[in-house]
PDB file of C-alpha atoms and ligand atoms in Angstrom:
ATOM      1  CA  UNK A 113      23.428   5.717   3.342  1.00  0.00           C
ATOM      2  CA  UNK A 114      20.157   4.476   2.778  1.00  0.00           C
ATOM      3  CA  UNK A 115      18.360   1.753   5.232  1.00  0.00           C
ATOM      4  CA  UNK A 116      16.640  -0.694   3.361  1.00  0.00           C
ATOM      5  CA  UNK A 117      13.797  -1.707   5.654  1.00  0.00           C
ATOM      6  CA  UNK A 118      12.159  -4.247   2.754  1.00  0.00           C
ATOM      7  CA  UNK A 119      14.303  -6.448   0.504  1.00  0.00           C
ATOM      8  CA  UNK A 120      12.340  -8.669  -2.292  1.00  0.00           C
ATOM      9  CA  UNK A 121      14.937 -10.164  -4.435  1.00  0.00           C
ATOM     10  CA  UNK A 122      14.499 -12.674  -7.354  1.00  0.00           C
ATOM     11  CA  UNK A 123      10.490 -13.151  -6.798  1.00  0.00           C
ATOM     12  CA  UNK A 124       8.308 -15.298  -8.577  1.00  0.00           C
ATOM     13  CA  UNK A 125       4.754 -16.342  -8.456  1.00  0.00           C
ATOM     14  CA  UNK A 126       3.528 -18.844 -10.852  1.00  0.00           C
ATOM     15  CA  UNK A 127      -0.101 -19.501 -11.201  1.00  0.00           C
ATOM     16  CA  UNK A 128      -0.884 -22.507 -13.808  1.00  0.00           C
ATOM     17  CA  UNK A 129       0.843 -21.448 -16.380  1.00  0.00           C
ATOM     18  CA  UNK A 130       1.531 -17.700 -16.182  1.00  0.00           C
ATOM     19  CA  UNK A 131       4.150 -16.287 -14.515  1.00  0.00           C
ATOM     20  CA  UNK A 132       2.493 -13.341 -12.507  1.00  0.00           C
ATOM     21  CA  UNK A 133       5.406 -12.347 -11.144  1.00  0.00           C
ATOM     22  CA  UNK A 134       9.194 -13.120 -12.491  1.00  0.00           C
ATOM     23  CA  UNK A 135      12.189 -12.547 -10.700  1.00  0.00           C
ATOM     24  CA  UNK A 136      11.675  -9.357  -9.530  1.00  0.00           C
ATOM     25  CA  UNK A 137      13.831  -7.503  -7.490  1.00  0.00           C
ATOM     26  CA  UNK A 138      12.903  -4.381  -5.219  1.00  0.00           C
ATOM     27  CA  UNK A 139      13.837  -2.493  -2.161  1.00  0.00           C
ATOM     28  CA  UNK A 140      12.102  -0.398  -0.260  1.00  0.00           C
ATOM     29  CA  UNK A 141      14.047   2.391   2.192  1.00  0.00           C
ATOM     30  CA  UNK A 142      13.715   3.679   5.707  1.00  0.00           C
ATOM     31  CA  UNK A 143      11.711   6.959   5.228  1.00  0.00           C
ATOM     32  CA  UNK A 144      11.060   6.392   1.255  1.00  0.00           C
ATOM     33  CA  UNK A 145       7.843   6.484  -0.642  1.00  0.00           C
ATOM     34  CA  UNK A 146       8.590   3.771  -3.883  1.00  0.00           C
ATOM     35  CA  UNK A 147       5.768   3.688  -6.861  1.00  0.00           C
ATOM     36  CA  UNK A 148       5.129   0.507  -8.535  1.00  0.00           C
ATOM     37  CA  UNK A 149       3.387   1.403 -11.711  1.00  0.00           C
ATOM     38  CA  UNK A 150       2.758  -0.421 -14.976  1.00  0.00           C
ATOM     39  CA  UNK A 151      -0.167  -1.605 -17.404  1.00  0.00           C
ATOM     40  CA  UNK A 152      -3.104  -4.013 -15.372  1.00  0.00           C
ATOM     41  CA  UNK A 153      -2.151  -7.528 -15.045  1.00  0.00           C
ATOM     42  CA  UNK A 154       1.557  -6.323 -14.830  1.00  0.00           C
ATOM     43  CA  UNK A 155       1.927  -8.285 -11.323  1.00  0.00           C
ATOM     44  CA  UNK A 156       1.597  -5.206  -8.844  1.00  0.00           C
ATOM     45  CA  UNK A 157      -1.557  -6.793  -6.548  1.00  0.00           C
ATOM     46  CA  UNK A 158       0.312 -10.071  -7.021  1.00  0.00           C
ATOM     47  CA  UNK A 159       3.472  -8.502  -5.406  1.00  0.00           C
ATOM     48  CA  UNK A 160       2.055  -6.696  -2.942  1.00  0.00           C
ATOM     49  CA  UNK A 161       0.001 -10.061  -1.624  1.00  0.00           C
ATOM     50  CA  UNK A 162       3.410 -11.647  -1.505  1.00  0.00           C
ATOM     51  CA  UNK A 163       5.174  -9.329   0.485  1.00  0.00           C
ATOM     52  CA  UNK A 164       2.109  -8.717   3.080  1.00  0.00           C
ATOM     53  CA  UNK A 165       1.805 -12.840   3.122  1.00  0.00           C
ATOM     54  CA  UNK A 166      -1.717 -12.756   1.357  1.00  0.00           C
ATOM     55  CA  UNK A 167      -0.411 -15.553  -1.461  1.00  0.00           C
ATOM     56  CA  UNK A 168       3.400 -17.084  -1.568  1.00  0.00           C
ATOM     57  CA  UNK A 169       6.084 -16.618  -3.648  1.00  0.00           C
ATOM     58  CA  UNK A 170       7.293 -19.952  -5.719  1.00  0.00           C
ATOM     59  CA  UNK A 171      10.614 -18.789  -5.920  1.00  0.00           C
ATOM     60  CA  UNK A 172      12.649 -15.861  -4.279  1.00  0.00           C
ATOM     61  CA  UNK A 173      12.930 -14.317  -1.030  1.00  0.00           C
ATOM     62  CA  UNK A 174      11.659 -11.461   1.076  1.00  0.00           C
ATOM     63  CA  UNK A 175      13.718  -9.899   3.778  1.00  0.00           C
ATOM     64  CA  UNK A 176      12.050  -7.488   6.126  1.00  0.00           C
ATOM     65  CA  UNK A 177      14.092  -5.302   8.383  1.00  0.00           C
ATOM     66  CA  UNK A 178      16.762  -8.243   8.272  1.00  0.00           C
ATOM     67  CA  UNK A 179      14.484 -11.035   8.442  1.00  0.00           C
ATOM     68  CA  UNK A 180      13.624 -13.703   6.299  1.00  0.00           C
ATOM     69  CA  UNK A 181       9.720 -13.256   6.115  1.00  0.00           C
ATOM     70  CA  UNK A 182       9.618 -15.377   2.980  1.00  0.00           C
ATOM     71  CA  UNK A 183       6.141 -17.806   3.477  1.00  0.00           C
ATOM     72  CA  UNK A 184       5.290 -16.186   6.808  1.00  0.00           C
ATOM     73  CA  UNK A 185       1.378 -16.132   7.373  1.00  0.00           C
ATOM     74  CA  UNK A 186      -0.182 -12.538   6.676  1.00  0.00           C
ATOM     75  CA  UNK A 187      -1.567 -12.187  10.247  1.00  0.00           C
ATOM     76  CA  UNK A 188       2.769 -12.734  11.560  1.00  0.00           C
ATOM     77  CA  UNK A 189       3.693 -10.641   8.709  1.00  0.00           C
ATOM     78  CA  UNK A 190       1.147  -7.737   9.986  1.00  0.00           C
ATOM     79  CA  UNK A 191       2.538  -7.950  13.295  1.00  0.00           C
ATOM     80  CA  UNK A 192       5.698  -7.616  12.285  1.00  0.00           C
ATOM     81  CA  UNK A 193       5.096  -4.645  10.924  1.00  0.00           C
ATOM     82  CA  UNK A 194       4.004  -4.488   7.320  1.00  0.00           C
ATOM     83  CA  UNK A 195       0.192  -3.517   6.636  1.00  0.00           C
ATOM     84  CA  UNK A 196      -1.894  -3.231   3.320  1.00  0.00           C
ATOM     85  CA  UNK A 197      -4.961  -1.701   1.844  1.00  0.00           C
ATOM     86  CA  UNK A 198      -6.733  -3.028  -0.591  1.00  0.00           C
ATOM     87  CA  UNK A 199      -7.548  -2.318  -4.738  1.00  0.00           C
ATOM     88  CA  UNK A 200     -11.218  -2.900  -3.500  1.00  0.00           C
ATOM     89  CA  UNK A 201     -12.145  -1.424  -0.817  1.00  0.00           C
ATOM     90  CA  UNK A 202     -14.078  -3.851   0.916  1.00  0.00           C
ATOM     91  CA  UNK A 203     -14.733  -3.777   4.997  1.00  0.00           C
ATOM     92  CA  UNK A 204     -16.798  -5.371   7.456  1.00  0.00           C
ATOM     93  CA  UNK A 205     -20.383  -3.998   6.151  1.00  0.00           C
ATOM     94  CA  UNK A 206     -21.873  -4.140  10.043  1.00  0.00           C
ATOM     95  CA  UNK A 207     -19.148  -2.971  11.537  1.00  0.00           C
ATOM     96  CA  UNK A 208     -18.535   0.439  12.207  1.00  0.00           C
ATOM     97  CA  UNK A 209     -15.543   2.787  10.865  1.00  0.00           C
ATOM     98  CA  UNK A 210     -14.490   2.695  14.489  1.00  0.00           C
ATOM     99  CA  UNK A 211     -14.990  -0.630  15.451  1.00  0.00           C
ATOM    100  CA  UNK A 212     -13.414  -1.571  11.954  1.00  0.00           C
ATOM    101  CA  UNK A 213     -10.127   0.584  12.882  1.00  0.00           C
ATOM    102  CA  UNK A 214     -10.197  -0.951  16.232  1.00  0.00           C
ATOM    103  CA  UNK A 215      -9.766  -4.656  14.626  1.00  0.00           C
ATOM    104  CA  UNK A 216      -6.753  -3.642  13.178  1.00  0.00           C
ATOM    105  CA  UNK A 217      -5.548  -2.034  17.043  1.00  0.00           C
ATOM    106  CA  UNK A 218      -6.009  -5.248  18.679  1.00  0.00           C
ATOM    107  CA  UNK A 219      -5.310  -7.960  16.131  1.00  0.00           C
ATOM    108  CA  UNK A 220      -2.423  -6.276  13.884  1.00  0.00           C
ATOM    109  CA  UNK A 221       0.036  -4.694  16.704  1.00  0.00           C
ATOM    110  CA  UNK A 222       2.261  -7.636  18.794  1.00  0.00           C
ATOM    111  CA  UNK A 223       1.728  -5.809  21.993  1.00  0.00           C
ATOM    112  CA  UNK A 224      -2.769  -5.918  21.710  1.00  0.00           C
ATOM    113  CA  UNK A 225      -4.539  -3.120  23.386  1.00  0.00           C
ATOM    114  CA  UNK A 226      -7.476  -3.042  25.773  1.00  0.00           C
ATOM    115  CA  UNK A 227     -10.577  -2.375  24.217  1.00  0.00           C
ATOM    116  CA  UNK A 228     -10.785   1.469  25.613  1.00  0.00           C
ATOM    117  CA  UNK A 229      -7.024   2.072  24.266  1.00  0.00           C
ATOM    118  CA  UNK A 230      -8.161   0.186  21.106  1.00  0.00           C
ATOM    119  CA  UNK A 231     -11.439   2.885  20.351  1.00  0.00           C
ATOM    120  CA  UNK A 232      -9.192   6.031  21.783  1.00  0.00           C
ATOM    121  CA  UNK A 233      -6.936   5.309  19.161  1.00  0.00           C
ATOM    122  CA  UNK A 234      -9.243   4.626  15.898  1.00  0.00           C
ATOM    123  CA  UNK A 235     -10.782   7.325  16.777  1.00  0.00           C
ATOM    124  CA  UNK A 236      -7.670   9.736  16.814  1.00  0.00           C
ATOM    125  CA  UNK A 237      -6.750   7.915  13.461  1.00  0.00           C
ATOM    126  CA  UNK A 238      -9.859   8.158  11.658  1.00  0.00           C
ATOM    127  CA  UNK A 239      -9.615  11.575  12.634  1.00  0.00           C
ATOM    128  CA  UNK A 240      -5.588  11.811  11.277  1.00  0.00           C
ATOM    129  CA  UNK A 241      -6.798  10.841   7.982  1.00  0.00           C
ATOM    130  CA  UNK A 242      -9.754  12.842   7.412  1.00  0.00           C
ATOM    131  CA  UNK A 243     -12.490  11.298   7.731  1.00  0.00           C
ATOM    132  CA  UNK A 244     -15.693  13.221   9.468  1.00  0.00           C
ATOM    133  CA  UNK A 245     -15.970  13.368  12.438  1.00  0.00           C
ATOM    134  CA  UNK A 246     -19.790  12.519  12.156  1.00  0.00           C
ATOM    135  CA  UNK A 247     -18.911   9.273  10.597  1.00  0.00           C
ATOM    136  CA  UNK A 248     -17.003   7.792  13.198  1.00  0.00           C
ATOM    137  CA  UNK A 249     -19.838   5.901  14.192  1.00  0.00           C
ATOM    138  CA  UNK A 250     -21.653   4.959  10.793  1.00  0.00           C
ATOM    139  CA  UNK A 251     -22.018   1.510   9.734  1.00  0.00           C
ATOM    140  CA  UNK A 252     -19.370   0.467   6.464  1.00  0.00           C
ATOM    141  CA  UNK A 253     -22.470  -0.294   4.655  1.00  0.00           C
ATOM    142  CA  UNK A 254     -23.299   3.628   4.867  1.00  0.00           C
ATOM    143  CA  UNK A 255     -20.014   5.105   4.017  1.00  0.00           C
ATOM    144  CA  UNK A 256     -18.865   6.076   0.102  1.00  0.00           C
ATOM    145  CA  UNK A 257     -16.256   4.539  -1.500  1.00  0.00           C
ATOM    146  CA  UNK A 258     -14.036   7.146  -0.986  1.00  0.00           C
ATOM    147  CA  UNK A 259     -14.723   7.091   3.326  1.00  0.00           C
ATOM    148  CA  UNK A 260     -13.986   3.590   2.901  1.00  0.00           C
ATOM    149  CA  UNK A 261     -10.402   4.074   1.567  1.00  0.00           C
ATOM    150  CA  UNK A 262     -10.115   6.406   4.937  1.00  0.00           C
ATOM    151  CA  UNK A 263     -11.176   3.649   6.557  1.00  0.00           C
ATOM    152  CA  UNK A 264      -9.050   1.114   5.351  1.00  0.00           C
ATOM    153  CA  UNK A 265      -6.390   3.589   5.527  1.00  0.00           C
ATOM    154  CA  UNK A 266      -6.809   4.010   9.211  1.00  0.00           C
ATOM    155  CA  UNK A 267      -6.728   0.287   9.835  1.00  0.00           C
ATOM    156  CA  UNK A 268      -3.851  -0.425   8.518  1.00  0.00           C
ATOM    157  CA  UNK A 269      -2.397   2.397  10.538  1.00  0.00           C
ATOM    158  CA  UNK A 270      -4.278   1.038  13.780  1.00  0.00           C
ATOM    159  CA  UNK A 271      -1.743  -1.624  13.456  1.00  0.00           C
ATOM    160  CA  UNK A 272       1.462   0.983  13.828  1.00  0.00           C
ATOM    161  CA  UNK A 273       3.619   0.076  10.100  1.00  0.00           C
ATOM    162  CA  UNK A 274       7.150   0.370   9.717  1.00  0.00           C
ATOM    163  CA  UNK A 275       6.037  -0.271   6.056  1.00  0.00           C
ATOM    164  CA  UNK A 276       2.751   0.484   4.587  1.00  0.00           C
ATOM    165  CA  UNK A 277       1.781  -1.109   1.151  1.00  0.00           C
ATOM    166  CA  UNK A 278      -0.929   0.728  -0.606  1.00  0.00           C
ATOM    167  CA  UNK A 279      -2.828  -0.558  -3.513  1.00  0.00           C
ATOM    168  CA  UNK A 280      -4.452   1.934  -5.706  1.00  0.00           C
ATOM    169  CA  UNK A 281      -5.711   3.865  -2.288  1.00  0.00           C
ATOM    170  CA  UNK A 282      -6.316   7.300  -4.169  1.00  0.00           C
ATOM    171  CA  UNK A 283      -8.096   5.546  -7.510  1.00  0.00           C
ATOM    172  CA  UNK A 284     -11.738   6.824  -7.441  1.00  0.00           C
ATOM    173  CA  UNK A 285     -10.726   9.695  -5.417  1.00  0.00           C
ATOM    174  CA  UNK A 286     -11.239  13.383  -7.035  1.00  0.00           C
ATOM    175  CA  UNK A 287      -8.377  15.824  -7.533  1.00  0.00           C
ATOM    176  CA  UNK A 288      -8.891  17.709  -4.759  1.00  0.00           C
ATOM    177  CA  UNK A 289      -9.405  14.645  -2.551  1.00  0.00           C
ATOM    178  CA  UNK A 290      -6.618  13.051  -4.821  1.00  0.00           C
ATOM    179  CA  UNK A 291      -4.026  16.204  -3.574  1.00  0.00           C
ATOM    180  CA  UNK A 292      -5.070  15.843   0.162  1.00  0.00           C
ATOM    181  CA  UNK A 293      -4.320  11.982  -0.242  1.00  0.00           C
ATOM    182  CA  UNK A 294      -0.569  12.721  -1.192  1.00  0.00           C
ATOM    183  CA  UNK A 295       0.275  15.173   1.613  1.00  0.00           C
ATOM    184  CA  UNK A 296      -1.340  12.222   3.865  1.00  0.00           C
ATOM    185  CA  UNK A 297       1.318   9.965   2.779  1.00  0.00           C
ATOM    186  CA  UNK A 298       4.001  12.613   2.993  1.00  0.00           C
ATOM    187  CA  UNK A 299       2.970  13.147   6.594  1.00  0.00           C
ATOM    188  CA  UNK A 300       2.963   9.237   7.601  1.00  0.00           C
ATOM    189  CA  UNK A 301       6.279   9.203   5.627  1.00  0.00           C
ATOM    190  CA  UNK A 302       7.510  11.905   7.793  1.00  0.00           C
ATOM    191  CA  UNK A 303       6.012   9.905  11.160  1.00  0.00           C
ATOM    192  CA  UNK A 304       8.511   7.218  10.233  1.00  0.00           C
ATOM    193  CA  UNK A 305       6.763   4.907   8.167  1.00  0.00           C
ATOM    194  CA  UNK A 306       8.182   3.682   4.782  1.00  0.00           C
ATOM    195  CA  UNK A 307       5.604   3.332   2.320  1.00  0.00           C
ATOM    196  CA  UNK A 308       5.403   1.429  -1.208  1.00  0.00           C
ATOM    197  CA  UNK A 309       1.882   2.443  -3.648  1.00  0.00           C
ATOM    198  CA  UNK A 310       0.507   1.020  -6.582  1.00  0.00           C
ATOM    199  CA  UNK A 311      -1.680   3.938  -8.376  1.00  0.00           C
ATOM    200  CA  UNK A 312      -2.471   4.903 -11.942  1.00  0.00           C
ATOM    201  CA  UNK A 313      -3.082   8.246 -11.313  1.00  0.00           C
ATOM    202  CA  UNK A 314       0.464   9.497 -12.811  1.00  0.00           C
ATOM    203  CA  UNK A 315      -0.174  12.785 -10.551  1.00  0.00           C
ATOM    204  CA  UNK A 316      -0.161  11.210  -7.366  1.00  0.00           C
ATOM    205  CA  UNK A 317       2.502   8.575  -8.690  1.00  0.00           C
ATOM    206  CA  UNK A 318       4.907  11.776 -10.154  1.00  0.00           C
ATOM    207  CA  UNK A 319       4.182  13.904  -6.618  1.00  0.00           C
ATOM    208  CA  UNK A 320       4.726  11.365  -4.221  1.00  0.00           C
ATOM    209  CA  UNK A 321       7.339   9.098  -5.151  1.00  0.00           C
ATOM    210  CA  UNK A 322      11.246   9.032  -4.011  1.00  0.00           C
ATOM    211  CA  UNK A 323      11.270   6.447  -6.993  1.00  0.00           C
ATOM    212  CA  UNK A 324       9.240   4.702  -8.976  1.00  0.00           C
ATOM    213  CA  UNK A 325       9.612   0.956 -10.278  1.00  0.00           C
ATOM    214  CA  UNK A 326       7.474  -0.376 -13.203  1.00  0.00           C
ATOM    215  CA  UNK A 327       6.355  -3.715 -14.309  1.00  0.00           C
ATOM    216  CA  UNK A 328       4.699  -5.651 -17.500  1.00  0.00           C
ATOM    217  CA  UNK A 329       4.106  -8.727 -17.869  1.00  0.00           C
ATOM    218  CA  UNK A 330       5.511 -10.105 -14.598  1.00  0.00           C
ATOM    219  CA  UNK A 331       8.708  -8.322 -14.956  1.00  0.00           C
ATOM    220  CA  UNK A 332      10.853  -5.174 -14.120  1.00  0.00           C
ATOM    221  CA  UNK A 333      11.044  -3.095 -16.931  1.00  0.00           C
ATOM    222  CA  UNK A 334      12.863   0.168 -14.863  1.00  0.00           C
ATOM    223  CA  UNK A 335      13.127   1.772 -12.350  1.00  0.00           C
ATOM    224  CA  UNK A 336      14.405   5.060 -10.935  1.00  0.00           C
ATOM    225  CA  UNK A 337      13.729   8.492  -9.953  1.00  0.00           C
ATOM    226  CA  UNK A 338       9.856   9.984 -11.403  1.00  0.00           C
ATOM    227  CA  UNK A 339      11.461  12.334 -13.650  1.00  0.00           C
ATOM    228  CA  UNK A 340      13.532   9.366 -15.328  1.00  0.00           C
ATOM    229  CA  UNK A 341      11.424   6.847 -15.586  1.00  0.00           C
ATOM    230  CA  UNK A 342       8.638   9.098 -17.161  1.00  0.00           C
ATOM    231  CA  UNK A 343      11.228   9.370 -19.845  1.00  0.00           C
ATOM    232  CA  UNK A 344      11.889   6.214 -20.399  1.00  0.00           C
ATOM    233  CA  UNK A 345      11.323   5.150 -24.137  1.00  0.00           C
ATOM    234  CA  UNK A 346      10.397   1.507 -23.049  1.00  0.00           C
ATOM    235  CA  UNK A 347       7.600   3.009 -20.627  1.00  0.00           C
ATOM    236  CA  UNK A 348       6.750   5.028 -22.420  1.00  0.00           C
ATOM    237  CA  UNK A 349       6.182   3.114 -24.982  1.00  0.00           C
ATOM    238  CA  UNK A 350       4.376  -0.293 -23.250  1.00  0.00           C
ATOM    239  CA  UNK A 351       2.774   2.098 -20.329  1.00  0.00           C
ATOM    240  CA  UNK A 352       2.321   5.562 -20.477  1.00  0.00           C
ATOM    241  CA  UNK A 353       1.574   5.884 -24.518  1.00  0.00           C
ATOM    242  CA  UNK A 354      -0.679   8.699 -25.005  1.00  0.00           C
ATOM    243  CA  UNK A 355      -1.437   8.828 -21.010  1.00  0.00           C
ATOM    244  CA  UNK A 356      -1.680  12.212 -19.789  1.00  0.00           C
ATOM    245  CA  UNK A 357       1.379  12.443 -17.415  1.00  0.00           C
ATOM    246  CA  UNK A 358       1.149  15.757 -16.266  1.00  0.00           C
TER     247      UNK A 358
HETATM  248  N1  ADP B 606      -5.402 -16.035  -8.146  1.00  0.00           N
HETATM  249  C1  ADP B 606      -5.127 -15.920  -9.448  1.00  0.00           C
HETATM  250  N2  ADP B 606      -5.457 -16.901 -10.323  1.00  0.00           N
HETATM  251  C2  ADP B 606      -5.165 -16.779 -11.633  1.00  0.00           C
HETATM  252  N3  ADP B 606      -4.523 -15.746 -12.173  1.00  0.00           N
HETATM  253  C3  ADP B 606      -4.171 -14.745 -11.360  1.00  0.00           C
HETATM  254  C4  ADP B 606      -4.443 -14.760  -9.963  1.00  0.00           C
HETATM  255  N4  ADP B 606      -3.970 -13.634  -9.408  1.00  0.00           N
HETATM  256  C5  ADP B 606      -3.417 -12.926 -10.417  1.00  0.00           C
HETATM  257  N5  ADP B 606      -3.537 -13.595 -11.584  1.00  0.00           N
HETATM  258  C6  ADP B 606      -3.044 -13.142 -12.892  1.00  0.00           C
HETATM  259  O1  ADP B 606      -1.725 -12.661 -12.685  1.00  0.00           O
HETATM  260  C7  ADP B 606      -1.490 -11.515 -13.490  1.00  0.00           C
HETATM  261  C8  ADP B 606      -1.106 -10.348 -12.611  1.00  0.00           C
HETATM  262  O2  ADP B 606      -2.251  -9.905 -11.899  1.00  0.00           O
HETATM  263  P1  ADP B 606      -2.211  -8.714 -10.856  1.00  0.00           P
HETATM  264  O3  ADP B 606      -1.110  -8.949  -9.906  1.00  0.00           O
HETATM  265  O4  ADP B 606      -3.592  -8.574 -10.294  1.00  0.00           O
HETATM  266  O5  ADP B 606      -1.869  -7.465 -11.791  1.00  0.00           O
HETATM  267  P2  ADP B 606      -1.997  -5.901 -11.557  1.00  0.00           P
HETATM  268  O6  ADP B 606      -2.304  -5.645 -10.130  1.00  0.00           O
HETATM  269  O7  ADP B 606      -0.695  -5.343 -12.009  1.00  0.00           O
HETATM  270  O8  ADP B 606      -3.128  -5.433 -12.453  1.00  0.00           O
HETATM  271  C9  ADP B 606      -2.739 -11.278 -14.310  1.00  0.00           C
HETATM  272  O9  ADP B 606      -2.577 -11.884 -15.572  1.00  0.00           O
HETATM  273  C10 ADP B 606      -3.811 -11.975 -13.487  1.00  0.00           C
HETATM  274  O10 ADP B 606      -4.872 -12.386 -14.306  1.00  0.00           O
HETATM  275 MG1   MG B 607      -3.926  -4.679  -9.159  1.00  0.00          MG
END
């Protein structure tokens, strides 16, 4: 049986007059990898912000590992255990990749590290997800896109997930780069954390999902394993269209 770590059920976030997101309904496993996919402005960011406590839900609820989280602040939510990278990967442009890992070590975990245990460990993560070595120390402001999804990536691992929400981490990234990205996440899967990615990139989508949900317009239009939902006439027909899947 399956231990649902994250349940979102009936969710809606109204802005003006648009419904971003409309009564959706998702779960998330212990030790699953979930896809949310579907055309921009479908509601993914806008879900993801609600679960990790960025923006608030104007109807529905979210349970995490039992507990109503629903409205929580983002900073109580991180601590709790849920962490998120951003679509843009912005970081602190005088900071350091260390230092930057190291504010997620003492500010995201509920039991805060001393400062040496704090740089030990971005250090060992920045090294975990690949980035060089002789980078470590290099201002934000220095580092490529593509260092700074490593770095965001090791932040939010800095503050030890059960659940790790990734929004389009691997867009930008090369197919090589692209390939390393998706045995990452099948590695942090395997260390016990439950992860739930927004990405285009139908590759990384198709290789490293358990299952994959899609939205438009606010709502769920399926959901279910990659190999079902890629044939799925109404994906493929308000999604995928002439998208190379394979
Ligand atoms: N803060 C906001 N103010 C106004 N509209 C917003 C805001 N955030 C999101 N939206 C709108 O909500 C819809 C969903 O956006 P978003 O969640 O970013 O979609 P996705 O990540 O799937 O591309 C879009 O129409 C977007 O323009
Ligand atoms: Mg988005």
């Amino acid at each position: 049986m399956v231990i649902l770590i994250l349940h979102v059920k009936g969710v809606t976030k109204q802005i003006g007059g648009l419904l971003a997101v409309n009564g959706i309904d998702l779960t998330v496993g212990k030790d699953e990898i979930v896809g949310l996919v579907g055309p921009n402005g479908a509601g993914k960011t806008t879900l993801l912000n609600i679960i990790s406590g960025i923006t608030h839900p104007t109807a529905g609820k979210v349970t995490f590992c039992g507990e109503d989280i629903t409205g929580l602040k983002a900073d109580r939510i991180c601590k709790k255990g849920i962490a998120k990278t951003f679509q843009i990967a912005e970081s602190f442009p005088n900071l350091s990749a260390k230092e930057c890992v190291m504010v997620g070590a003492i500010f995201g975990n509920s039991h805060m590290p001393g400062m040496k245990e704090a740089q030990q460990q971005a250090v060992e993560i920045l090294n975990y997800v690949g980035l060089p070595p002789e980078k470590v120390d290099t201002s934000n402001r220095n580092l490529n896109v593509v260092e700074l999804k490593w770095v965001q990536l090791a932040r939010a691992l800095a503050t030890n997930p059960k659940l790790l929400l990734l929004d389009e981490l691997t867009t930008g990234l090369n197919p090589k780069e692209s390939s390393e990205a998706v045995n990452l996440m099948k590695k942090i899967r395997d260390e016990g954390t439950s992860i739930l990615i927004i990405e285009h990139v139908m590759s990384v989508i198709m290789g490293v999902s358990d299952r994959i949900v899609v939205l438009d317009h606010g709502e769920k239009i399926a959901e279910g394993r990659p190999y079902e939902v890629v044939n799925n006439q109404q994906v493929i027909d308000t999604y995928l269209g002439d998208m190379d899947v394979f």
